[in-house]
Amino acid sequence: MFVKFEYSFFLPDVKYVDFRGIDLKTGNLITQRFSKD
């Protein structure tokens, strides 16, 4: 099972979205970053 939540940052020069999730089986934090172009 995998739980994911999303939050966004809007910085003066950088716009991106981070997707963070916790793998409930291993307890590891998973992060993926996508630019918003």
Backbone as CSV, one residue per row, in Angstrom:
resi,resn,N_x,N_y,N_z,CA_x,CA_y,CA_z,C_x,C_y,C_z
1,MET,0.846,-1.199,0.000,0.000,0.000,0.000,0.877,1.243,0.000
2,PHE,0.387,2.261,-0.633,1.179,3.486,-0.783,0.288,4.695,-0.561
3,VAL,0.762,5.591,0.280,0.011,6.813,0.573,0.802,8.002,0.051
4,LYS,0.138,8.878,-0.674,0.830,10.011,-1.287,0.084,11.295,-0.990
5,PHE,0.842,12.349,-0.733,0.238,13.657,-0.575,1.060,14.675,-1.351
6,GLU,0.433,15.770,-1.702,1.051,16.734,-2.614,1.064,18.108,-1.971
7,TYR,2.136,18.843,-2.194,2.170,20.241,-1.803,3.012,21.007,-2.800
8,SER,2.700,22.280,-2.958,3.328,23.082,-4.006,4.056,24.269,-3.398
9,PHE,5.152,24.648,-4.040,5.874,25.856,-3.682,5.872,26.800,-4.879
10,PHE,5.707,28.073,-4.610,5.796,29.067,-5.666,6.865,30.074,-5.264
11,LEU,8.043,29.901,-5.823,9.184,30.741,-5.503,9.396,31.750,-6.623
12,PRO,10.145,32.820,-6.377,10.320,33.864,-7.383,10.843,33.329,-8.715
13,ASP,11.775,32.378,-8.677,12.405,31.901,-9.907,12.098,30.443,-10.223
14,VAL,11.497,29.741,-9.278,11.288,28.311,-9.457,9.840,27.962,-9.121
15,LYS,9.227,27.208,-9.995,7.898,26.675,-9.711,7.953,25.163,-9.875
16,TYR,7.604,24.464,-8.830,7.629,23.015,-8.908,6.628,22.421,-7.929
17,VAL,6.321,21.179,-8.142,5.423,20.448,-7.260,6.180,19.254,-6.702
18,ASP,6.107,19.079,-5.402,6.683,17.897,-4.771,5.579,16.894,-4.456
19,PHE,5.816,15.650,-4.837,4.940,14.571,-4.447,5.697,13.745,-3.418
20,ARG,5.174,13.708,-2.202,5.811,12.903,-1.168,4.879,11.789,-0.743
21,GLY,5.443,10.640,-0.549,4.634,9.514,-0.109,5.412,8.665,0.872
22,ILE,4.679,7.901,1.652,5.299,6.965,2.577,4.891,5.563,2.167
23,ASP,5.898,4.740,1.904,5.633,3.340,1.621,5.291,2.656,2.939
24,LEU,4.037,2.260,3.083,3.591,1.725,4.372,4.191,0.359,4.673
25,LYS,4.708,-0.298,3.648,5.296,-1.623,3.879,6.684,-1.498,4.493
26,THR,7.461,-0.514,3.992,8.846,-0.386,4.444,9.041,0.824,5.343
27,GLY,8.088,1.771,5.294,8.212,2.980,6.095,9.134,4.010,5.474
28,ASN,9.536,3.778,4.225,10.453,4.707,3.567,9.696,5.890,2.994
29,LEU,10.322,7.058,3.067,9.760,8.258,2.468,10.169,8.332,1.005
30,ILE,9.207,8.584,0.144,9.462,8.676,-1.293,9.113,10.089,-1.742
31,THR,10.021,10.726,-2.456,9.800,12.084,-2.930,10.082,12.163,-4.422
32,GLN,9.176,12.800,-5.138,9.401,13.076,-6.549,9.081,14.534,-6.796
33,ARG,9.901,15.202,-7.612,9.700,16.620,-7.896,9.460,16.832,-9.377
34,PHE,8.439,17.615,-9.673,8.077,17.905,-11.057,8.029,19.411,-11.233
35,SER,8.655,19.910,-12.275,8.611,21.339,-12.549,7.281,21.694,-13.194
36,LYS,6.820,22.895,-12.903,5.555,23.359,-13.467,5.863,24.422,-14.510
37,ASP,6.068,23.965,-15.736,6.432,24.880,-16.811,5.199,25.324,-17.572
